[in-house]
Tab-separated table of C-alpha atoms in Angstrom:
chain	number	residue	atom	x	y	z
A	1	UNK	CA	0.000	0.000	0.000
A	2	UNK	CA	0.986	3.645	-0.432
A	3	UNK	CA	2.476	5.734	2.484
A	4	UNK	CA	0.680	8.640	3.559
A	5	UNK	CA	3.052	10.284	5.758
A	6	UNK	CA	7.001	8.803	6.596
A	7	UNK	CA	8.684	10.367	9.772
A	8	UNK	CA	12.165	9.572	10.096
A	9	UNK	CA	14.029	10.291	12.994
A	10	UNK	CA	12.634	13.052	14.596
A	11	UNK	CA	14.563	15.012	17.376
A	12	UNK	CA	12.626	17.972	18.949
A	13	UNK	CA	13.609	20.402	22.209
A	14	UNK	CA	12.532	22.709	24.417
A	15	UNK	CA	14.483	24.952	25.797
A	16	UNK	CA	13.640	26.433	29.873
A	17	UNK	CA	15.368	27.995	32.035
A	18	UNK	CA	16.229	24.826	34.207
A	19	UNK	CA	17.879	23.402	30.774
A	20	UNK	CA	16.969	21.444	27.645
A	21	UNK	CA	14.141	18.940	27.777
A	22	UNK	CA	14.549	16.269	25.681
A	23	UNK	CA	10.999	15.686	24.541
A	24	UNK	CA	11.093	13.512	21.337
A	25	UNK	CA	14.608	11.606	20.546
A	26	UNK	CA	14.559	10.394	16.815
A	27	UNK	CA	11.282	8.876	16.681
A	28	UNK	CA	10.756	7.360	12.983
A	29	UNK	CA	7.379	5.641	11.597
A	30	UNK	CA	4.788	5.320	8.420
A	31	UNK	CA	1.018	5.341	7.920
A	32	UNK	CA	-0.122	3.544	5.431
A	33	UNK	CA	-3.452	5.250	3.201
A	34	UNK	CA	-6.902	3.677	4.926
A	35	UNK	CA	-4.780	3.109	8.139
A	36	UNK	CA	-5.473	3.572	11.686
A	37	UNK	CA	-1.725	3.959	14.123
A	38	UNK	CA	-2.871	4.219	17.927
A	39	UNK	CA	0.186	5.734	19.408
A	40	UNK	CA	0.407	5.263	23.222
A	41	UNK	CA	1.921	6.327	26.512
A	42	UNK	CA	1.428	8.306	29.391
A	43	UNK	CA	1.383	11.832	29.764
A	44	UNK	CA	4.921	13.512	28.747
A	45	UNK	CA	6.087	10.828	27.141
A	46	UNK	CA	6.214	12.862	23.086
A	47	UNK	CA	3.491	11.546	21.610
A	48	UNK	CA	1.527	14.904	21.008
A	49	UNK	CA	4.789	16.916	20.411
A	50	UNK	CA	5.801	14.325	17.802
A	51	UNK	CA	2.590	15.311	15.578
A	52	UNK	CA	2.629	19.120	17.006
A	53	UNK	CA	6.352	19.012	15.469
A	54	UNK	CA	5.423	17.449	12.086
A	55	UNK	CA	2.654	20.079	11.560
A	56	UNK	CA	5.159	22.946	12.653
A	57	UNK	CA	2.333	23.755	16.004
A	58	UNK	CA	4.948	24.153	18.158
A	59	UNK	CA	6.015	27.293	19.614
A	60	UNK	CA	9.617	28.635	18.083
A	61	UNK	CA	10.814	29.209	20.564
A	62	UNK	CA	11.520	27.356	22.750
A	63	UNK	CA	10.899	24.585	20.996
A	64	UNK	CA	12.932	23.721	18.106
A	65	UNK	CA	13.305	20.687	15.684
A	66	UNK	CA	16.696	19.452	15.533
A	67	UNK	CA	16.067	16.513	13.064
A	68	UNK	CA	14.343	14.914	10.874
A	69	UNK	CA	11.675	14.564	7.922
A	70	UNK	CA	7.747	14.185	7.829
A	71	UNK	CA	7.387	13.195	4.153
A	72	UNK	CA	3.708	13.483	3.787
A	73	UNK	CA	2.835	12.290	-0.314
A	74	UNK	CA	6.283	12.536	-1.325
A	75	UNK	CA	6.451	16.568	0.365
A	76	UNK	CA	8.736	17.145	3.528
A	77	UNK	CA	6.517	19.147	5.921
A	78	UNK	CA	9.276	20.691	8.023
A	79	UNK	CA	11.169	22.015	4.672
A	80	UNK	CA	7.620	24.136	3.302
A	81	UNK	CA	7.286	27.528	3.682
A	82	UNK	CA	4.995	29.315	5.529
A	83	UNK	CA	2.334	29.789	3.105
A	84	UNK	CA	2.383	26.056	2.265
A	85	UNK	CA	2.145	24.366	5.619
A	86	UNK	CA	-0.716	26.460	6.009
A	87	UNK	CA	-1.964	25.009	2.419
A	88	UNK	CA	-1.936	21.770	4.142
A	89	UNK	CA	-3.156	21.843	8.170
A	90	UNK	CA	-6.838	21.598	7.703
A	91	UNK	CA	-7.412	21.064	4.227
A	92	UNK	CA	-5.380	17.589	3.802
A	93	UNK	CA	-3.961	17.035	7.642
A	94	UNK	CA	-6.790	17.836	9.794
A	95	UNK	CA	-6.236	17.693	14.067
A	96	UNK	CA	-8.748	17.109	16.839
A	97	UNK	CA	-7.534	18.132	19.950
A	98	UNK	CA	-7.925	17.188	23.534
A	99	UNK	CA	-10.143	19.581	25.276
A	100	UNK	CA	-12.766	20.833	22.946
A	101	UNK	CA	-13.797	23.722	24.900
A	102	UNK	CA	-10.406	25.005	24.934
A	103	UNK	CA	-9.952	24.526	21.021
A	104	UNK	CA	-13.325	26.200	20.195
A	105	UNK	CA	-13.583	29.990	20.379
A	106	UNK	CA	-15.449	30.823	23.072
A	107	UNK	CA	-16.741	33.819	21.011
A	108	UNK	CA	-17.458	32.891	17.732
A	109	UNK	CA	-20.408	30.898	16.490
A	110	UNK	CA	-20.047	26.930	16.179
A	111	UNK	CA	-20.948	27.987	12.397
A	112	UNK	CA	-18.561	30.631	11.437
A	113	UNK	CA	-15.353	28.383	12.931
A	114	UNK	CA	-16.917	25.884	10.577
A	115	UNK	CA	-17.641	28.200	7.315
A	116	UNK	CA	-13.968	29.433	7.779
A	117	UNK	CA	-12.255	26.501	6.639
A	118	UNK	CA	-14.087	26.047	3.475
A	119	UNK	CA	-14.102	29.482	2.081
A	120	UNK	CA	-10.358	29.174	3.054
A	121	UNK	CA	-8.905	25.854	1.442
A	122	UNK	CA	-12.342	25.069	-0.512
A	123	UNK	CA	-12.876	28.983	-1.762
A	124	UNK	CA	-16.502	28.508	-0.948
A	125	UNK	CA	-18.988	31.633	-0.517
A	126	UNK	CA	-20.582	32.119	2.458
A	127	UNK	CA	-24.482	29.984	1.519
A	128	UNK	CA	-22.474	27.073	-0.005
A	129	UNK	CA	-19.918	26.817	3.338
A	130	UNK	CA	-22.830	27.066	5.504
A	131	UNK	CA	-24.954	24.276	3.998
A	132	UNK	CA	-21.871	21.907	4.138
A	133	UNK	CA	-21.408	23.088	7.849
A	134	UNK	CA	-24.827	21.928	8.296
A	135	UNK	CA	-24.529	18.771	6.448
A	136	UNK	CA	-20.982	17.733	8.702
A	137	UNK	CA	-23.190	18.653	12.076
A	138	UNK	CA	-25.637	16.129	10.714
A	139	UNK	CA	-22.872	13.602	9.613
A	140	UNK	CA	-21.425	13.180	13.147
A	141	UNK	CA	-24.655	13.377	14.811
A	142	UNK	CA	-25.965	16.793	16.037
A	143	UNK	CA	-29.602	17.008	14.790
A	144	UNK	CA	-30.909	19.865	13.801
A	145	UNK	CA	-27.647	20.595	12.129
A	146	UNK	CA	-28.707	24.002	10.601
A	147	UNK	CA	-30.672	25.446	13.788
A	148	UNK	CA	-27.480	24.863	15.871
A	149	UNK	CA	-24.823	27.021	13.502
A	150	UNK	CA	-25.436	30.184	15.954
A	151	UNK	CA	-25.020	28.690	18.643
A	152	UNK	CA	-22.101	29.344	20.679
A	153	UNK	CA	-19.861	26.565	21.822
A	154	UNK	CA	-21.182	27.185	25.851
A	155	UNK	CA	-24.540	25.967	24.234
A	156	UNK	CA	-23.142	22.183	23.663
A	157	UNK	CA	-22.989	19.477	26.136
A	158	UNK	CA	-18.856	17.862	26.440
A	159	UNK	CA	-19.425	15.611	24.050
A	160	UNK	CA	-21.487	17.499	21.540
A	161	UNK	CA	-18.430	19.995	21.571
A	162	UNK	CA	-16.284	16.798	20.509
A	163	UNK	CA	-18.771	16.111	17.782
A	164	UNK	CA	-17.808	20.152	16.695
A	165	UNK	CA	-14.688	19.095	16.423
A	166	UNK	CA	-14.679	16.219	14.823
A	167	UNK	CA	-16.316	17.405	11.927
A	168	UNK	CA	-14.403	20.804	11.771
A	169	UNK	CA	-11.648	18.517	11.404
A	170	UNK	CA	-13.309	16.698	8.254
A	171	UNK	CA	-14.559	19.475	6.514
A	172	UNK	CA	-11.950	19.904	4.208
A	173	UNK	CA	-12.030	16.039	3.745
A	174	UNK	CA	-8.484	15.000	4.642
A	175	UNK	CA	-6.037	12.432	3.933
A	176	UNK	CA	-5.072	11.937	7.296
A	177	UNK	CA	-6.405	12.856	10.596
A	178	UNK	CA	-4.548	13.274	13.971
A	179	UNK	CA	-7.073	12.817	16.880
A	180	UNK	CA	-4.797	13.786	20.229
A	181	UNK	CA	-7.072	12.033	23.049
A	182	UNK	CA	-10.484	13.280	22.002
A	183	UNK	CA	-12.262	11.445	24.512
A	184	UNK	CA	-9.974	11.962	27.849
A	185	UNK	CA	-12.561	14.603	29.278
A	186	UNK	CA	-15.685	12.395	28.495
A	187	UNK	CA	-17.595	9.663	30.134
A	188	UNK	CA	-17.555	5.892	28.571
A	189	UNK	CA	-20.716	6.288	27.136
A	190	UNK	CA	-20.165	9.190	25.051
A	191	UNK	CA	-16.195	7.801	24.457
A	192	UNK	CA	-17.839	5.105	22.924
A	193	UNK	CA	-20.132	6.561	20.478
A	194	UNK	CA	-17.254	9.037	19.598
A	195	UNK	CA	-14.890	6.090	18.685
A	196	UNK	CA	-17.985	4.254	16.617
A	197	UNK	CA	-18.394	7.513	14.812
A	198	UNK	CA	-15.017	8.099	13.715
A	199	UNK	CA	-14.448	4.575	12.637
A	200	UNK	CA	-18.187	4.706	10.548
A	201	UNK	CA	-16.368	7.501	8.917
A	202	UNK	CA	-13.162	6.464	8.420
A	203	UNK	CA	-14.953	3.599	6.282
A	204	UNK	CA	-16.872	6.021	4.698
A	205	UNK	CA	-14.278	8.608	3.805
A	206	UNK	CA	-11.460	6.612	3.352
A	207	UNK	CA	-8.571	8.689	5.125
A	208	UNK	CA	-5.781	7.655	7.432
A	209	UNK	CA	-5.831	8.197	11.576
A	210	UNK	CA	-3.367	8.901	13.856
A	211	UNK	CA	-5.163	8.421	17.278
A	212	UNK	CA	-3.156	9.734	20.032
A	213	UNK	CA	-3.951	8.053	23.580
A	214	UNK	CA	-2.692	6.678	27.504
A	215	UNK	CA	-5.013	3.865	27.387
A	216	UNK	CA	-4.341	0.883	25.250
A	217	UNK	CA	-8.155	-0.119	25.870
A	218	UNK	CA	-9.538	2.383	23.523
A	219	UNK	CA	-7.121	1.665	20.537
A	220	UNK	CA	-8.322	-2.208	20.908
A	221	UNK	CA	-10.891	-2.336	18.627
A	222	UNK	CA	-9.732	1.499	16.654
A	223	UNK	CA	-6.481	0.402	15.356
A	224	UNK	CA	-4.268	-1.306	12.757
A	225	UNK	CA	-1.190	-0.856	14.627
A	226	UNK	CA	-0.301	0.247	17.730
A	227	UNK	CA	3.188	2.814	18.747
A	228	UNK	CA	3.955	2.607	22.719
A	229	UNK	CA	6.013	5.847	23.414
A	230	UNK	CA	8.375	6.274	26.639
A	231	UNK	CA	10.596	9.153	27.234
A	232	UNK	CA	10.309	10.678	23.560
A	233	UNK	CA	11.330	7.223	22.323
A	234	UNK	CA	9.338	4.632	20.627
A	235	UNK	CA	9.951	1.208	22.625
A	236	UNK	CA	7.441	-0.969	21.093
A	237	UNK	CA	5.496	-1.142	17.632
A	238	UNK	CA	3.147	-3.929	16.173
A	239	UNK	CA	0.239	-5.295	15.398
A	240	UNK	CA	-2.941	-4.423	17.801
A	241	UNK	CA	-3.605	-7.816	17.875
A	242	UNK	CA	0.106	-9.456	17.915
A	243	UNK	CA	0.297	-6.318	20.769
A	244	UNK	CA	-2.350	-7.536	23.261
A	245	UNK	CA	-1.499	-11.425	22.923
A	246	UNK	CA	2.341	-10.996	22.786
A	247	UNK	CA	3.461	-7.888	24.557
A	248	UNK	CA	7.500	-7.648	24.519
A	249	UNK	CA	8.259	-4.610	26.605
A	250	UNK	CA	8.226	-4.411	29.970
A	251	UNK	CA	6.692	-0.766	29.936
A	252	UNK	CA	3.787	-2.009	27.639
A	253	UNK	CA	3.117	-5.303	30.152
A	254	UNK	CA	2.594	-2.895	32.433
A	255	UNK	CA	0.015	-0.908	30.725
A	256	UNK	CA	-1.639	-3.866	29.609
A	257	UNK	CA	-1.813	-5.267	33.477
A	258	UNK	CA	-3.392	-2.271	34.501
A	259	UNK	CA	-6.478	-2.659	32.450
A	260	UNK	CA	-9.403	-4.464	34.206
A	261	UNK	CA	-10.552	-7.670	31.927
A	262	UNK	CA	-13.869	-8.688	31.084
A	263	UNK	CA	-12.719	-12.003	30.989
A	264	UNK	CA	-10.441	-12.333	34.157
A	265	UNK	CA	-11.681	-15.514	35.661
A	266	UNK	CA	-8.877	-15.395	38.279
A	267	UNK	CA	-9.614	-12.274	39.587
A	268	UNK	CA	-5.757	-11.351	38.842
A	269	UNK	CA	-4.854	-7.843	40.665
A	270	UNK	CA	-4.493	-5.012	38.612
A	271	UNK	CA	-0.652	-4.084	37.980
A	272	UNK	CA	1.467	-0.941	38.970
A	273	UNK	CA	4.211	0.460	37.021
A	274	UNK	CA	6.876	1.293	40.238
A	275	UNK	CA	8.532	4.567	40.022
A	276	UNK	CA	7.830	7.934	38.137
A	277	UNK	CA	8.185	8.838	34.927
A	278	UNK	CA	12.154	10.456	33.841
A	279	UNK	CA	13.365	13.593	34.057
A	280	UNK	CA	13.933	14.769	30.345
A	281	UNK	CA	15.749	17.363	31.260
A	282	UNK	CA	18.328	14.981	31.159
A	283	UNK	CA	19.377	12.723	28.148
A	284	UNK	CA	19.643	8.776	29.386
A	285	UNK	CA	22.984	7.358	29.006
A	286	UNK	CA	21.299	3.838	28.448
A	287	UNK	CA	17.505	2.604	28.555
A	288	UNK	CA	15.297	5.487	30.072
A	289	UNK	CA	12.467	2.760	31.437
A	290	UNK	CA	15.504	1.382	34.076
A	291	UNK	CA	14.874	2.967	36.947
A	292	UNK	CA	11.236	1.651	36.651
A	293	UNK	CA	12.250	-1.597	34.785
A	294	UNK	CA	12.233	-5.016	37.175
A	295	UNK	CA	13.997	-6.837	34.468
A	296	UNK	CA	16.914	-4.413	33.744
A	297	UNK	CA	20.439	-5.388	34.515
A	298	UNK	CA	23.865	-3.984	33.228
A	299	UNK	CA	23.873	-3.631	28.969
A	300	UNK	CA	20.384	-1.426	29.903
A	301	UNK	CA	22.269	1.036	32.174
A	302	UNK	CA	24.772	1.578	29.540
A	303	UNK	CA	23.040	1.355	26.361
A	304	UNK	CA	19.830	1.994	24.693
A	305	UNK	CA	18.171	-0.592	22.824
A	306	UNK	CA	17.324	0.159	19.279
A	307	UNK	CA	14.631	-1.337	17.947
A	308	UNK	CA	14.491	-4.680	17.095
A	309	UNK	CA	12.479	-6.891	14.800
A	310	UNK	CA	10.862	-9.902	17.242
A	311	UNK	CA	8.012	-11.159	15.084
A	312	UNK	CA	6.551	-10.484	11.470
A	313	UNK	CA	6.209	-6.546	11.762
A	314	UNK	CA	6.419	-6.817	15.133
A	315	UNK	CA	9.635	-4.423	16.927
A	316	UNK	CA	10.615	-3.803	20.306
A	317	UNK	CA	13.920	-1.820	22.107
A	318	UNK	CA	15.073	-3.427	24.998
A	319	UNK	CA	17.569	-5.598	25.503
A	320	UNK	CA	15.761	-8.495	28.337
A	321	UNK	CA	13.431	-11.083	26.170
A	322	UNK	CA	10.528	-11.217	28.287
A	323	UNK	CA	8.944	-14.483	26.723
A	324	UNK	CA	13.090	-16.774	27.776
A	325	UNK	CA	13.963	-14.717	30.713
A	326	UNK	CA	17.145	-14.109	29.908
A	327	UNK	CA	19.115	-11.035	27.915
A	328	UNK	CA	17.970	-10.926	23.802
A	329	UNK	CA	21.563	-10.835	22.077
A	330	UNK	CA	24.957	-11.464	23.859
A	331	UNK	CA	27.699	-9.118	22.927
């Protein structure tokens, strides 16, 4: 299949005033057209800075990207000019973000921050942009889809707002679509109807997903393939499926114990990853999950695992094979 987008080795910083943070070291990976890549990890760990740093959403500075490309249809997006990265965000890379009432402008009508990407990228007048506007409220499930363009983002329940945002984001219809944690702030029910609506039109539409999240649970039954980010790195990448039945790492074991199962018939205890997460301020000299790692021993303090290929399209970096108990290559 074709690539849609083809990061390779992606370094980005941010400079404070207690020193350089470290935030994503030389993280590479494709998407594949029609695809769906859950990337995962907790909070700090570079997965939204990764795809703030491909679209060029970061502040400059103190941010800066050291390295790297983001070929996106055979165009790098960190070598365009101004003029064309803005060509692109919105029209053929669209972004939901987290909290919707943050993203939405508090004092503009849920219509006009709809209407304004299509007369923008889609040089619509203002009657044709609103009829689309009303025809995406529709789409992802607000009745009354033409009633509710003056209404003011205040006027929406949580995960209406979402729904605003979702199609805002597919107005334009884009090749791919970056959704960072769209469903953090909401409650199960509405998570799930948000997740069945984006994969109804994913189907429909065609376009490739990046969807950015902490828990593993969500991407289950979302993704293709699933990235597990730790300290700016990527440590594991595979399969969804291969994922949950074969994890490698120890970092994603633990995620993976701390989800409650349906079908636990042992009534196993939920598992804690010990420790807290690194200080990026500093660059690790070998593995950054040690200090948290029960498995680590002395190649892990001194070097960092690239990753390695375990199974059919299956990688993981670290150094202890989980499966033998016992280190993965001798020197």
């Amino acid at each position: 299949m074709t690539n849609v987008l083809e990061v390779k080795d992606l370094i980005t910083r941010f400079e404070t005033p207690e020193g350089t943070v470290h935030a994503v070291n030389g993280v590479s990976f494709n998407l594949e057209e029609g695809e769906t890549l859950g990337v995962v990890g907790e909070s700090g760990c570079g997965k939204s800075v990764t795809m703030l740093s491909m679209l060029r959403l970061i502040p400059i500075p103190p941010a800066r990207v050291e390295k790297g490309e983001a070929i996106f249809f055979g165009r790098d997006l960190l070598k365009m000019n101004a003029n064309e990265i803005r060509s692109v965000r919105g029209s053929q890379i669209s972004m939901i973000f987290q909290d919707p009432m943050t993203s939405l402008n508090p004092v503009l009508t849920v219509g006009r921050q709809l209407t304004e990407p299509l007369e923008t990228h889609r040089n619509m007048d203002q009657r044709q942009a609103r009829a689309r506007a009303a025809e995406l409220l529709e789409m992802v499930g607000i009745p009354s889809g033409k009633a509710r363009l003056d209404d003011y983002p205040h006027q929406f329940s949580g995960g209406m707002r979402q729904r605003v945002m979702i199609a805002m984001g597919l107005a334009c219809t884009p090749q791919l679509l970056i959704a960072d944690e769209p469903t953090t702030a909401l409650d199960v029910t509405i998570q799930a109807q948000i997740i069945d609506l984006v994969k109804r039109l994913r189907e429909a539409m065609g376009m490739s997903i990046i969807w950015i999240t902490h828990d593993l649970g969500i991407v289950a039954g979302l993704a293709q393939r699933v990235m597990v980010m730790y300290a700016g790195f990527i440590v594991e990448r595979s399969p969804v499926i291969e994922l949950y039945a074969n994890p490698q790492h120890p970092y994603t074991r633990g995620l993976l114990g701390s989800l409650p199962r349906v079908d636990d018939t042992e009534n196993r205890r939920l598992v804690n990853i010990e420790g807290a997460p690194p200080n990026l301020l500093t660059a690790p000299k070998g593995c950054p999950f040690v200090p948290r790692c029960p498995f680590a021993y002395d190649r892990c303090r001194e070097e960092n695992p690239p990753l390695m290929v375990v199974e059919v399209e299956h990688e993981v970096a670290c150094w202890w094979d989980v499966n033998r108990g016992q280190p993965r290559y001798d020197r």
